[in-house]
Structure formats: structure tokens, C-alpha cells
XYZ file of C-alpha atoms in Angstrom:
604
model
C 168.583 -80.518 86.144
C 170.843 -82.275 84.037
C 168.196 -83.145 81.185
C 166.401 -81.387 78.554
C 163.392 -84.469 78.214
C 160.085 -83.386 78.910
C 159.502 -86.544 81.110
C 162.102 -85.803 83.905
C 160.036 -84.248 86.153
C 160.958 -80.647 88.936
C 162.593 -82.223 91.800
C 161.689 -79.739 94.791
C 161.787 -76.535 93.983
C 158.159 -75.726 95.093
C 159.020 -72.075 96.529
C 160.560 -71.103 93.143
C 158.042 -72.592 90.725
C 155.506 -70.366 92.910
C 157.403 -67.667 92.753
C 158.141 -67.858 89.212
C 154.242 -68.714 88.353
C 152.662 -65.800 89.868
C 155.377 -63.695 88.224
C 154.336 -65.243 85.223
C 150.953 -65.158 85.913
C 150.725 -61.040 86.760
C 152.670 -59.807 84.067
C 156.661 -59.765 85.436
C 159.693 -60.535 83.394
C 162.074 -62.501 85.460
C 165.604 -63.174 85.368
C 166.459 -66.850 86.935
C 169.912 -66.810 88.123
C 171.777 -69.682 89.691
C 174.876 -71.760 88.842
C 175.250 -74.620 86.035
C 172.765 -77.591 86.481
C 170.281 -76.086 88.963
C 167.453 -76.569 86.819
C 166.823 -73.197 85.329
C 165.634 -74.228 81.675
C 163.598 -77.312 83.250
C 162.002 -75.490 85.999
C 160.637 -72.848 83.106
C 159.601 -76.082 80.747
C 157.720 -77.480 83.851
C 155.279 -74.151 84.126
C 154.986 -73.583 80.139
C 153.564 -77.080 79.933
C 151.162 -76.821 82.675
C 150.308 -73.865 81.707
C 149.858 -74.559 77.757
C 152.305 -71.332 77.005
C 154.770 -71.826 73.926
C 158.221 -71.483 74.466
C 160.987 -69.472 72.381
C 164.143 -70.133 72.899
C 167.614 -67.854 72.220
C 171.072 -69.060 73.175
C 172.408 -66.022 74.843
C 176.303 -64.999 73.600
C 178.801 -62.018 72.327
C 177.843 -63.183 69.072
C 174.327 -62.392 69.167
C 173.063 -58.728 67.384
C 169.912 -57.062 67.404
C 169.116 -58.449 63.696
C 169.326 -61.895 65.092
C 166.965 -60.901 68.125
C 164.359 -59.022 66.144
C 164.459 -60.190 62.560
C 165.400 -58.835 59.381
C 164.146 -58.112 55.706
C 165.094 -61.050 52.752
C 166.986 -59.516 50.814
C 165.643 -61.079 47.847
C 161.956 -60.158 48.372
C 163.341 -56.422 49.022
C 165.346 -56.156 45.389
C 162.336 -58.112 43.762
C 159.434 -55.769 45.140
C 160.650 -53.493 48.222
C 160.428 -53.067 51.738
C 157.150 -54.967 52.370
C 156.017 -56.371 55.682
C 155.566 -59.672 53.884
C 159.509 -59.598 53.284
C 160.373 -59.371 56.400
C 161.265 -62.325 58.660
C 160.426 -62.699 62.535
C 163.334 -63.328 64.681
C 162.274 -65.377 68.051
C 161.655 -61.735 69.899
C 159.492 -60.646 67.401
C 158.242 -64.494 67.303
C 157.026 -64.698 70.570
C 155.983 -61.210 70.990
C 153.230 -61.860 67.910
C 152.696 -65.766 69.753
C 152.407 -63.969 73.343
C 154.761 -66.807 73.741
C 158.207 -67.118 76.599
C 161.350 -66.134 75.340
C 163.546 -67.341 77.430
C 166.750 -66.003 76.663
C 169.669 -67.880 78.157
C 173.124 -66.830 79.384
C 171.864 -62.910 79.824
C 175.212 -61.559 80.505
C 176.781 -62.950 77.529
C 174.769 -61.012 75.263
C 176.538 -57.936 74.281
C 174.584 -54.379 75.805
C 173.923 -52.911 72.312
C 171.584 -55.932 72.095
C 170.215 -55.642 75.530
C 169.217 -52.316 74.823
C 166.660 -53.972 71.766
C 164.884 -55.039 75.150
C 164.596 -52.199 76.861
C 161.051 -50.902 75.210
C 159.786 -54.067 74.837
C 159.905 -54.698 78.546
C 159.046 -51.217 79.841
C 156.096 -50.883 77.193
C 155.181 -54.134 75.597
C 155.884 -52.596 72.116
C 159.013 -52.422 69.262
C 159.670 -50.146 66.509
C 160.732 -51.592 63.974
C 162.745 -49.521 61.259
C 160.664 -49.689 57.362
C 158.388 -52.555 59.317
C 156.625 -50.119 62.114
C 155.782 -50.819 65.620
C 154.922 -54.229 66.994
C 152.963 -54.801 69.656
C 153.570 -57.693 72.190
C 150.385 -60.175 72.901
C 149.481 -59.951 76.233
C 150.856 -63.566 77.458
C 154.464 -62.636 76.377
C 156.807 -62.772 79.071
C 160.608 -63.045 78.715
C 162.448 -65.102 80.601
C 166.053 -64.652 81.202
C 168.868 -67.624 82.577
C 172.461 -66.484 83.943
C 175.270 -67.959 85.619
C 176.812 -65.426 88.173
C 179.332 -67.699 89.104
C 180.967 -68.155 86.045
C 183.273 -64.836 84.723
C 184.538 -66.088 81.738
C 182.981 -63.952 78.797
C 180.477 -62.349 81.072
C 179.864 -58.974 82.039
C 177.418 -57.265 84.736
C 173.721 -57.231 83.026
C 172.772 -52.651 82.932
C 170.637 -51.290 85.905
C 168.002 -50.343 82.593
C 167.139 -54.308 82.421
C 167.523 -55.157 85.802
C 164.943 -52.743 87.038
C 162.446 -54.294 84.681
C 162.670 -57.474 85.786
C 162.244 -59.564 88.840
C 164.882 -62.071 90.068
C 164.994 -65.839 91.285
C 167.555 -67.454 92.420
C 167.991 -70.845 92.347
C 170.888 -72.905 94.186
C 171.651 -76.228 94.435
C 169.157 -78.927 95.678
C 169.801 -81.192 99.104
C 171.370 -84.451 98.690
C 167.705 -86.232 98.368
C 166.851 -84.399 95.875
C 169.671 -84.792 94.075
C 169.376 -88.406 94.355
C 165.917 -88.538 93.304
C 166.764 -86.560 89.962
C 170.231 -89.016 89.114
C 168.090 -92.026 89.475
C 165.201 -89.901 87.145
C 167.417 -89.709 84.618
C 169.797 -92.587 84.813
C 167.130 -95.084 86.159
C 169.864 -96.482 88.587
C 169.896 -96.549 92.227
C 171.639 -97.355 95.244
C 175.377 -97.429 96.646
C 176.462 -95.964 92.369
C 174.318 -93.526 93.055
C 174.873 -92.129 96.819
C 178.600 -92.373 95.703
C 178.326 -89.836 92.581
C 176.501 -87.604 94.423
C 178.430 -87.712 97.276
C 181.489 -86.548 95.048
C 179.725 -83.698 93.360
C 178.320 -82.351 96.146
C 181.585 -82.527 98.097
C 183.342 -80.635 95.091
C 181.512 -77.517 95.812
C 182.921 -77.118 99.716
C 186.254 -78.428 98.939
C 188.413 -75.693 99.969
C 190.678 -75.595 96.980
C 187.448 -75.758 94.865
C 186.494 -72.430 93.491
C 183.074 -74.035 91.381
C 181.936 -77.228 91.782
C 180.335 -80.032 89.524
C 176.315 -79.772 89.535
C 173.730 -82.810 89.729
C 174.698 -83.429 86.166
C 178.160 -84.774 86.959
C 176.507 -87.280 89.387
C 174.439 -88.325 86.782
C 177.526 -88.713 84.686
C 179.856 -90.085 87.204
C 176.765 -92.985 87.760
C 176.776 -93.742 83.693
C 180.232 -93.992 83.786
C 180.538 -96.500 86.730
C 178.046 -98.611 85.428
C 178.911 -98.887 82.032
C 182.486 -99.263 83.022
C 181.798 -102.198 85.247
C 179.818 -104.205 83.005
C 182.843 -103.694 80.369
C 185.459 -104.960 83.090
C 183.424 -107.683 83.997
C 182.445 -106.414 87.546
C 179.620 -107.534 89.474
C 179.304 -103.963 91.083
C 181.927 -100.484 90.403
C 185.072 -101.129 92.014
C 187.109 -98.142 94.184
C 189.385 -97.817 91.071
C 186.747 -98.130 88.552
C 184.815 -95.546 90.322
C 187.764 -93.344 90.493
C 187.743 -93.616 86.274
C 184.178 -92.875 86.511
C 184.810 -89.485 88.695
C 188.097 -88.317 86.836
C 185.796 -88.159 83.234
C 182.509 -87.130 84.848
C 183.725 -84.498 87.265
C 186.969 -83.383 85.911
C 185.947 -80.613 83.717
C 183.389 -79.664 85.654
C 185.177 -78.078 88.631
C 187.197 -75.191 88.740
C 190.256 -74.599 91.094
C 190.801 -71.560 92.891
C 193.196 -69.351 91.778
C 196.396 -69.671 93.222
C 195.955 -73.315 94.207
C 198.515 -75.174 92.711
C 197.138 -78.703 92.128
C 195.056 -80.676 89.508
C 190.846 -81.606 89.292
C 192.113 -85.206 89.591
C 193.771 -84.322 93.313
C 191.159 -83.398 94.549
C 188.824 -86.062 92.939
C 191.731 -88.450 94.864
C 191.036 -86.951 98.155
C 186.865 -86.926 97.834
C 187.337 -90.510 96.896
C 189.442 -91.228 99.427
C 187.191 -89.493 102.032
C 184.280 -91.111 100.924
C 185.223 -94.438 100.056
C 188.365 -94.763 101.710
C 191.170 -97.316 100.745
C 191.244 -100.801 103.265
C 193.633 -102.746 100.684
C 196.506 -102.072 98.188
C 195.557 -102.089 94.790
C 194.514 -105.246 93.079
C 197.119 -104.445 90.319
C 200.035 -103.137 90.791
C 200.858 -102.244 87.342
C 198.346 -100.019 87.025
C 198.668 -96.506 86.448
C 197.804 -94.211 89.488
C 196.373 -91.730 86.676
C 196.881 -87.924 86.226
C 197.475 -86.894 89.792
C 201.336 -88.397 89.770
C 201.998 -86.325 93.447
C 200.077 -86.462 96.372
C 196.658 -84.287 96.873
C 197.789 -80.753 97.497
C 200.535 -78.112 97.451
C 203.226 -79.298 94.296
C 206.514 -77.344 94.727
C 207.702 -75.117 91.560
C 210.756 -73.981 90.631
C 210.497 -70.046 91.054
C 214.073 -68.837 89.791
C 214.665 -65.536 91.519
C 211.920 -65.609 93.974
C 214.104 -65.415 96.870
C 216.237 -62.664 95.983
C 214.877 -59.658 97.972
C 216.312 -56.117 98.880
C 215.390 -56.483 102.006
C 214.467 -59.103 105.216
C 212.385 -58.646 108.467
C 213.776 -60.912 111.604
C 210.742 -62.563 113.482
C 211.463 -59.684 116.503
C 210.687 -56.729 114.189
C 207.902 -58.608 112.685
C 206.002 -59.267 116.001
C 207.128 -55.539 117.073
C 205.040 -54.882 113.766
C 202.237 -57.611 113.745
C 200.439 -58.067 116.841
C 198.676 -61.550 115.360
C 202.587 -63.205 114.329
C 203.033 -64.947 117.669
C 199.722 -66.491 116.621
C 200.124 -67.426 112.299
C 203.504 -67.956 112.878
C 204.165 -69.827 116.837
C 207.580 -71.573 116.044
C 210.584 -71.267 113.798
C 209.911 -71.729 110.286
C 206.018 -72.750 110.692
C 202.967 -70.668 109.383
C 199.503 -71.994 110.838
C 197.105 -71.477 107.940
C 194.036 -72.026 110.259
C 195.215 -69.117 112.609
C 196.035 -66.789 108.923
C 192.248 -67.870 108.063
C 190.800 -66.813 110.973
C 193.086 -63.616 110.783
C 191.829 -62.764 107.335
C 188.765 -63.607 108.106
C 188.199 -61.007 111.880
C 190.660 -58.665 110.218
C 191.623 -58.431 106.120
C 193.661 -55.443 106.355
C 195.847 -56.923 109.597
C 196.124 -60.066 107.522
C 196.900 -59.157 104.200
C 199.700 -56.443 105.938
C 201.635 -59.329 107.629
C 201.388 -61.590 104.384
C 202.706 -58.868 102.508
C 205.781 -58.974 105.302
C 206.240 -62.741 105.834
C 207.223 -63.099 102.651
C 210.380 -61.619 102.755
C 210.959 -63.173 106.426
C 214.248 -63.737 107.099
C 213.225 -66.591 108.650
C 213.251 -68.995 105.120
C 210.951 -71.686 106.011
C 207.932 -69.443 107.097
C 209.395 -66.884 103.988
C 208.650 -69.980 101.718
C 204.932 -70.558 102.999
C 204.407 -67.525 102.601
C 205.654 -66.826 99.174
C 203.331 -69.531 98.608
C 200.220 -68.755 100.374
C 200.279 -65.159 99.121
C 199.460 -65.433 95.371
C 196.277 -67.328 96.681
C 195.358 -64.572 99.104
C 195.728 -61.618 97.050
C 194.153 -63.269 94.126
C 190.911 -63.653 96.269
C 191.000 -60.528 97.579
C 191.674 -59.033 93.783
C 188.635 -61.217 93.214
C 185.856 -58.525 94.815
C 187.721 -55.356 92.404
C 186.547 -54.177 89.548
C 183.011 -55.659 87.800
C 183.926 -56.786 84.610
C 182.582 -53.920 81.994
C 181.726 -55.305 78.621
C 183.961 -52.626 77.025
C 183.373 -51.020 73.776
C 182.217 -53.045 71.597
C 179.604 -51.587 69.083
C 178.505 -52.840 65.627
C 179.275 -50.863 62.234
C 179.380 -51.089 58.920
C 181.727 -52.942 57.253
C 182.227 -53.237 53.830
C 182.625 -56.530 52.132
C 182.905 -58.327 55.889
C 181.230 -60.759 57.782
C 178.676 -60.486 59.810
C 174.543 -59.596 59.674
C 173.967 -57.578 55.728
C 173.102 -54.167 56.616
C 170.499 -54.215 53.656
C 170.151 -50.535 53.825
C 173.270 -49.598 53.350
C 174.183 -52.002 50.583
C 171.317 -50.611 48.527
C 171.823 -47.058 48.764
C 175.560 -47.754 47.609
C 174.376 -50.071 44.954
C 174.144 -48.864 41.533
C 173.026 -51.449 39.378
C 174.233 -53.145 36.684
C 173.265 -55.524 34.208
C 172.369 -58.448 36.191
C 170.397 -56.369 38.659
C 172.153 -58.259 41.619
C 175.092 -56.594 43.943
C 177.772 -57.968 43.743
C 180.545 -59.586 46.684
C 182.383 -55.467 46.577
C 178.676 -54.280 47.059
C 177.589 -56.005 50.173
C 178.031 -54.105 53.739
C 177.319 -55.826 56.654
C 177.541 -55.179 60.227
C 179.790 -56.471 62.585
C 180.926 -56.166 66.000
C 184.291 -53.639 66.548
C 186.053 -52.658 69.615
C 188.635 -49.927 70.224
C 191.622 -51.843 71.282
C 193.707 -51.101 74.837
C 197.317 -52.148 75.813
C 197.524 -51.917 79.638
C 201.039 -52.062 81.479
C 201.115 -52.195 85.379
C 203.740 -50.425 87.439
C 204.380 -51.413 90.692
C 206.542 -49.743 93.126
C 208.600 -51.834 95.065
C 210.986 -49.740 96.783
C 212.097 -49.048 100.225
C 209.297 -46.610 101.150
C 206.573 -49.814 100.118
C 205.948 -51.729 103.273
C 203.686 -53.959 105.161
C 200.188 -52.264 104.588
C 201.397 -50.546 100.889
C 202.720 -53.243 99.743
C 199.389 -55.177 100.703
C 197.497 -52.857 99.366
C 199.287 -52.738 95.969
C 199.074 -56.604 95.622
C 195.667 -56.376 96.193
C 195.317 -53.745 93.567
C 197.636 -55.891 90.852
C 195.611 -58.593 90.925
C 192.710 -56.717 90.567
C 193.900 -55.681 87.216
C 195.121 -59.025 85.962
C 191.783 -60.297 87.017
C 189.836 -57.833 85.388
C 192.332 -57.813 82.206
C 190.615 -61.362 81.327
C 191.796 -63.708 79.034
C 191.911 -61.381 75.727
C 194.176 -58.987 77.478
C 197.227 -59.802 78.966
C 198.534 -56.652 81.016
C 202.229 -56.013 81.390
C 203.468 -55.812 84.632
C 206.896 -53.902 85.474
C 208.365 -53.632 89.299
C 210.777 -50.616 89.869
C 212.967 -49.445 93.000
C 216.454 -48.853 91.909
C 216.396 -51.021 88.946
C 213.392 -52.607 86.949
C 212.505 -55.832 86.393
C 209.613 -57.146 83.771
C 207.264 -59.226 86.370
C 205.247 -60.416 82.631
C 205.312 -59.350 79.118
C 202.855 -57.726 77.547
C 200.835 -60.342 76.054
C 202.892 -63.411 77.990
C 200.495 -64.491 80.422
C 202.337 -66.207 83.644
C 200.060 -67.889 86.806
C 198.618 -65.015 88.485
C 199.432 -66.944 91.670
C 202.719 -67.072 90.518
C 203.295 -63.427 89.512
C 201.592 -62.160 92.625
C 203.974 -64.295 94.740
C 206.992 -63.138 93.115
C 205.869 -59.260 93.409
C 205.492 -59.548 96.920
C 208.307 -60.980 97.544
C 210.543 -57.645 95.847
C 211.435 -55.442 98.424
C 213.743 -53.079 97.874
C 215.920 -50.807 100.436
C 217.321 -48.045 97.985
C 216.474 -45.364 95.475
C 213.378 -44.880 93.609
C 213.631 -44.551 89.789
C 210.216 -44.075 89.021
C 211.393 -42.578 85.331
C 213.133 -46.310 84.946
C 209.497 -47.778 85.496
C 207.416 -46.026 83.468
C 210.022 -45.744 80.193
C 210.084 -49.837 80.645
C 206.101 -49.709 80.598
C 206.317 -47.795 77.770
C 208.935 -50.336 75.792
C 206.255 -52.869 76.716
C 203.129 -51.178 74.825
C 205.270 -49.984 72.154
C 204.902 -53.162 70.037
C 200.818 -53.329 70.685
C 198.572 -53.043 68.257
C 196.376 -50.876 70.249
C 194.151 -47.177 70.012
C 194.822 -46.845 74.051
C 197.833 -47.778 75.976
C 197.421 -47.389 79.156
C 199.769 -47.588 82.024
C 198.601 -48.153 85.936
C 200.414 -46.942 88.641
C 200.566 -48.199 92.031
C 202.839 -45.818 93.783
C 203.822 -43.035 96.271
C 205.524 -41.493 92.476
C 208.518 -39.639 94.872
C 211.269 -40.073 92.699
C 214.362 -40.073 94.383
C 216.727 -41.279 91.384
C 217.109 -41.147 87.706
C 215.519 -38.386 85.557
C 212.334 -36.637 86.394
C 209.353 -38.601 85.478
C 207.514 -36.164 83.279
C 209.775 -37.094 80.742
C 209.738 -40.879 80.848
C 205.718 -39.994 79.439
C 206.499 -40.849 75.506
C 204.653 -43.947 73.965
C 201.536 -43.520 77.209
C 198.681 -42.394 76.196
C 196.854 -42.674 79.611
C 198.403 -43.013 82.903
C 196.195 -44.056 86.092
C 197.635 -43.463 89.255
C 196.813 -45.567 92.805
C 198.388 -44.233 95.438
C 199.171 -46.621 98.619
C 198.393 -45.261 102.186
C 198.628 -40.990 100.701
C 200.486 -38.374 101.878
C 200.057 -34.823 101.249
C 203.655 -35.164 99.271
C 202.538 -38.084 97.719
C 198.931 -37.321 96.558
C 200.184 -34.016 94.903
C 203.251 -35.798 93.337
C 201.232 -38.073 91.545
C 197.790 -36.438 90.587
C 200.774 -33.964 88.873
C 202.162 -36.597 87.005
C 198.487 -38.265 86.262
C 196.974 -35.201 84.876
C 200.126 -35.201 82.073
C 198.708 -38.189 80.588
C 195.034 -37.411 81.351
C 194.250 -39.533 83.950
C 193.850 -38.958 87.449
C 195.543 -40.014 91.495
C 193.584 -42.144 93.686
C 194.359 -42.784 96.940
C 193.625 -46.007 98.649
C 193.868 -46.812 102.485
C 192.248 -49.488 103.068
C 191.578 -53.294 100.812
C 187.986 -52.233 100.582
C 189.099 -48.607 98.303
C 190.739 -51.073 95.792
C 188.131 -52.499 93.746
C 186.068 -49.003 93.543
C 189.227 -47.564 92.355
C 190.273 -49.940 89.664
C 186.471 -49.292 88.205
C 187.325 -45.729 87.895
C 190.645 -46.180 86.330
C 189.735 -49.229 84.081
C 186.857 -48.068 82.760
């Protein structure tokens, strides 16, 4: 729900709050998972009241260690009379464990796994060691209540099997429209046409097709604020269409997320809910008035791709229905492509589909090349979607002297000798803070004559799996070879991903394979990272048939991952060869569903 006040009461929700009560009620930890605004933190405020139980509460994020979970010693008490139990100071764990309290412990896979692991005992046994303090013992009303957002990958990472088997799960999804009413008019106290009308638009963000996350009930409540208060400051009896349109672009806005590889704005598709659900009957009232953010009509927006269109090599619509037994179908006239009949394609048959994408766009036909240049970064970004589970690396804490972070009290007093003022100093302090071993990643692609159709699927599939995957602190670099080599994205120069996956499939090359070219270019791109690992993934057949011999174009890679398209006895042995010189390993993948298993393995 969109409101933290104790008076806005649990809309619906009855087969949860059961659930969750008698999980409460027999001794289960729970996890509730659901997206943003689904009423997670006020369906767990609802039972603790009813049921008198005090509440603890921990913002969940990478930030948080296991001194800020548990507790700590004061410092001061330590130096002025030891390690005493009196010195030491409860962190909410330790809190509600002594209360037999909730914790409830929001945004679980934020929270880094070296902190997770604090949990671990606690759950299983009820108990905590403490180091210098001893064990603690849990009362036997704590419970600990965990909150996550699956849908929402940014600075998350997949929660260990350890926790997960020690705790039930609820899931919570969005309400029906009712009951969505019912809690907007809770909270804003308005009713009516405002209200069907805001949430009417944040319900419809979240099946718009272009729409990878939608707003929650709380942008209704918003978008109902803002039309009201906007209204009354124009001097309108009730919201009009374009003050209601000012109302949606600052309440709903931010709150949705586009799909990747759709190339339009929130307020587009804000235009085109609007227009569906209050739709226009007269020209504006004035004229002069900007048409806000969305200057181009709800949709597709041409770019300028410079050097998208030149390709080694074109298919004529006869060889590509000799190839593609669905074209006649995606593609029934001369320069057309029917994204319905592609859906439904993709849909009955992914690997059929993603094969005559992979073709289409380098048609010769240059209409239906075009849409599907431009269809294609979409597609294989989804389909890269369902790779490899984000991991949440290496990160561990350590010492570090004289640097930020929790004071590792130990550590600072058995280096501490003493002086005259009987107080360390800044030079004496070590704390503990969070450090990662640091990874370059540069992905090869092979684009020569012997990639087709299926391969070349295949190893679109697999590229945006790693730029996916790569998140937003790593920018891979990404390097397409046949005869010549061309830098698809700097390391550390992030480009669309729709973009970049539209321009890779559209290479195709027809001669020689200088696979020597490709990885010595991969290796100029890691060789100005500050990095412990570079890594370089391959997605090739690696049968070299130019340039030098590719166990020499190795310097500056200190892994190399190989993916191997469709096999081959040739092939396979080629490249588990070259693999095993940088001590990595050949996969091979034959079908869209090998992809994602295979990118774990090699990103690891």
C-alpha cells in the first residue's frame, strides 16, 4: 500500500494475512516477495498490531555489514574498562532477538551474502555467538520477516539456497481494480471519476506492451493528488484531459520502466493510456501550449544508426523462405514484417523465430531489413533476459587501515601501543570495509561467413546475456571479427543494448576468419583496465582461416571463455584447445535454452 500510517487499513489480502499469521503463529520465518507498492510492510504492521508483537525494522542494502546487523562494542567503554557485556550495544537483530520482537528486514537481496550468512544460525537454531559477548539466545516470539522485490534487478542478486530453505515464502501481487480504489480513496480521501482515472492509468501501465514494470497503487494515489491540487490552482471546477495528463506525467513517470529495446519515452506511453482511457473529442483549448516531453508520436522514433546497413552479405526473400518455413507468414509482402505473426512465432517456436530474425536483418529486401534491424535488439534482449542469475560477486569485508567503514575494534587495539594520551590516534584506527576483486570483460563475437541463421541467433542471444548480466558497474567490451574487426563498444562506453544488439546482427560477413585479429583487439580493449581479471568471452566456431594462429594473439587475457554456436567435432576441439591456454573452458550451445546455463558457468 502506498502509506506507512497506522490508520490505513489491509485492503483484501485475506488469504495472505492467513497465511502469513499462522506462519507467524507456529514458529516460520517468511520471506514476502512481491513488486513495489503491494503492501508488504503494511500487511506485516496490520498482524504485529493485532497481535501486540513489536516490530524491528532494517533497511536492507550493499551497504549493510554484520556489525550493523548484530551490534558492536563502544569503543570508549572497551579502552575505559574492557570487553564487558555492558559495553556492548544491541543492533536491531540482537534487539529483537532479546524483545522476541519481528525483524523485518527489507529489500533481502540487497543485502550483501557475507551478511546473510549472520542469519543463518539464528534461523536454523534460534541462537548467535557472539565474539568476546557469548551466545544469545532468541525469545521465543522472534520471527524475522524478510521483504524483496523480484522484479526489480538493479543492485540485486539471487538470495543463497542456505536462507531460502529456512524460510517460507508469500507472494503478494497486485490487488483488483476495487481494491485499488478503495485504498487511493483511504489515503487520499477523494473519490470518484479522479480516482477511477488514476487507477485506470496505473493499472494499464503494467500490461502495456512496451512496459517492462509498471506504476503500483501508489502512483494512483499520486496521480489523484496531483489532479486535484492542480485543478484547484488552475481554477477548474473538476481535472481537465490536459491537466490530468500533468498529473500522470509527474505521478507515473518514474515509476514505470520500459522494456529494453523499446525505443520511446514514459511520457508516450502515458499519451497513449490517456488517450485510451479518456480519449480526445476536441482540439486543445490552447493552442500555445506545449504538447510536453513526448515531441513524436507514441511509439517506434527512428535513429540514425551510421553503418548499420553495411553488411558482407544479403539473403533474397526466395532463399529466405527456402530457409524459413514461417517467412511467407512474418513477412507476406514486399518490404512488410507482421509483428503479430513474429509474436506468435516466438512465442510456438523461440529457436525458429529467433533463427529468421537473426536472417531478416540482413534481407536484401531493405524495408523488411530495416524492421528487422529494429525489432531485433528488442528480441534478443528479452531472450538475454532469462541468462545468467545475477551473482553478487566477490565482495568480502577486510581490514583496512585508516579507511572508512565499521572500526574493527579488535584489530585497532592489538596494533595500538599507547601513548601519552591513552587514545589511538586517526593512523591507529582499522576498520572494515567492503572490497571486491575487480574484472574487465571483453566479448568476441564471430561474425563471419560460417555464422548463420541459427549461430548467429544463438550468439545474439548469448551477447546480450552478458551485457545484461555485466550490470551497470561493468561495461563489457564488445569486438566483432570476420576478415577485419570492428569495436561494437568500448570497454567502459556503454551504448543502448538494443542498439548494439541490432547492429551485431546485422554484420555478416562472406570471407576469411581472423580469429587472431579478434582476440588481440579484445586484448587492446582490457589493456587500459584497472582490473585483477580480464576476461575475454568467446562466441565462436574459433576455425581460423586467416591471419596468425590464435594461440599467440593470448597476451594481456587472463581468462578466456569459449561458447561455441551449433558444435562440430572440428569446432569443439578447436576451441576447448584454445580455452584451456587461458584457463577457461568450450561450451557448446544448440539450442536458446543452453545459453543462460552457460553464461553462469563462464561468468561466474
Amino acid at each position: 500500500m502506498a502509506s506507512s500510517s497506522t490508520d490505513v487499513p489491509v485492503v483484501g489480502l485475506r488469504r495472505e494475512r492467513e497465511v502469513l499469521t499462522v506462519a507467524l503463529a507456529t514458529g516460520r520465518h517468511v520471506v514476502i516477495e512481491g513488486p513495489p507498492g503491494t503492501g508488504k510492510s503494511t500487511l506485516l504492521r496490520s498482524i504485529a498490531r493485532k497481535n501486540g508483537r513489536a516490530v524491528v525494522f532494517v533497511e536492507g542494502n550493499a551497504e549493510l555489514t554484520p556489525a550493523r546487523l548484530v551490534g558492536q562494542f563502544d569503543p570508549a567503554q572497551v579502552l575505559a574498562e574492557g570487553y564487558r557485556p555492558a559495553s556492548f550495544v544491541d543492533g536491531p537483530l540482537l534487539t529483537a532477538m532479546r524483545e522476541g520482537g519481528l525483524l523485518y528486514l527489507e529489500e533481502l537481496n540487497r543485502v550483501p551474502e557475507e551478511t546473510l550468512n549472520v542469519l543463518i544460525t539464528v534461523l536454523a537454531e534460534g541462537e548467535i555467538a557472539v565474539p568476546r559477548l557469548g551466545p544469545v539466545r532468541a525469545g521465543p516470539e522472534f520471527r524475522l520477516i524478510a521483504a524483496m522485490n523480484p522484479f526489480d534487478a538493479i543492485g540485486t542478486a539471487r538470495v543463497s539456497q542456505a536462507i531460502a530453505d529456512r524460510m517460507c515464502r508469500v507472494v503478494l501481487g497486485y490487488q483488483d481494480e476495487p481494491a485499488e480504489r478503495q485504498i487511493t480513496n483511504a489515503v487520499t480521501g477523494l473519490d470518484g471519476e479522479v480516482v477511477e482515472l488514476a487507477v485506470g492509468m496505473a493499472r494499464a501501465t503494467r500490461t502495456h506492451r512496451d512496459v517492462r514494470m509498471g506504476s503500483s497503487v501508489r502512483g494512483a494515489i499520486d496521480m489523484a493528488l496531483m489532479s486535484t491540487g492542480l485543478a484547484e490552482l488552475r481554477g477548474e471546477a473538476a481535472p481537465g484531459r490536459e491537466t490530468a495528463r500533468d498529473a500522470a506525467y509527474a505521478a507515473l513517470s518514474g515509476r514505470i520502466r520500459i522494456g529494453d529495446g523499446v525505443d520511446r519515452t514514459p511520457e508516450s506511453v502515458i499519451d497513449e493510456l490517456l488517450d485510451a482511457l479518456w480519449p480526445v473529442d476536441d482540439p486543445p483549448d490552447d493552442p500555445g501550449k506545449g504538447d510536453g516531453p513526448p515531441d513524436s508520436p507514441a511509439g517506434f522514433r527512428p535513429r540514425s544508426r551510421p553503418g548499420r546497413d553495411r553488411a558482407g552479405r544479403t539473403h533474397g526473400r526466395a532463399q529466405l523462405a527456402a530457409q524459413h518455413t514461417a517467412f511467407a507468414d512474418v513477412s507476406p509482402e514486399v518490404g512488410t514484417l507482421d509483428p503479430a505473426a513474429f509474436d506468435a512465432l516466438l512465442a510456438r517456436d523461440p529457436e525458429a523465430a529467433a533463427a529468421l530474425l537473426a536472417d531478416l536483418a540482413v534481407a536484401t529486401d531493405e524495408g523488411l531489413r530495416a524492421a528487422a534491424r529494429q525489432l531485433a535488439g528488442r528480441v534478443f534482449l528479452r531472450l538475454g533476459r532469462v541468462g545468467p542469475a545475477k551473482a553478487r560477486g566477490t565482495r568480502r569485508l577486510a581490514p583496512v587501515p585508516r579507511g572508512d567503514g565499521d572500526l574493527d575494534l579488535d584489530r585497532t587495539l592489538d596494533a595500538w601501543e599507547p601513548g601519552p594520551t591513552r587514545r589511538p590516534g586517526p593512523a591507529d584506527v582499522v576498520t572494515r570495509g567492503w572490497t571486491a576483486s575487480r574484472r574487465a570483460v571483453a566479448l568476441v563475437v564471430d561474425v563471419s561467413g560460417s555464422m548463420q541463421g541459427h549461430a548467429v541467433a544463438l550468439a545474439a542471444v548469448a551477447a546480450a546475456g552478458v551485457v545484461l548480466a555485466a550490470g551497470d558497474a561493468l561495461v563489457p567490451a564488445v569486438v566483432a571479427f570476420g576478415t577485419g574487426v570492428r569495436v561494437l563498444q568500448a570497454h567502459g562506453v556503454r551504448r543502448p543494448p538494443e542498439d548494439l544488439l541490432s547492429e551485431l546482427v546485422a554484420l555478416r560477413g562472406h570471407g576469411t576468419t581472423d580469429l587472431a585479429a579478434g582476440l588481440r583487439a579484445a586484448a587492446g580493449q582490457l589493456a587500459g583496465a584497472v582490473a585483477d581479471d580480464r576476461l575475454v568471452v568467446l562466441l565462436s566456431d574459433c576455425i581460423h582461416t586467416a591471419g596468425d594462429d590464435p594461440a599467440t594473439a593470448l597476451g594481456g587475457i587472463d581468462r578466456l571463455q569459449v561458447l561455441v554456436p551449433l558444435g562440430g567435432a572440428d569446432a569443439e576441439a578447436a576451441a576447448a584447445a584454445l580455452a584451456a591456454r587461458r584457463g577457461g573452458r568450450a561450451q557448446t550451445v544448440r539450442r536458446l535454452a543452453e545459453v543462460g546455463p552457460a553464461l553462469t558457468r563462464v561468468l561466474a
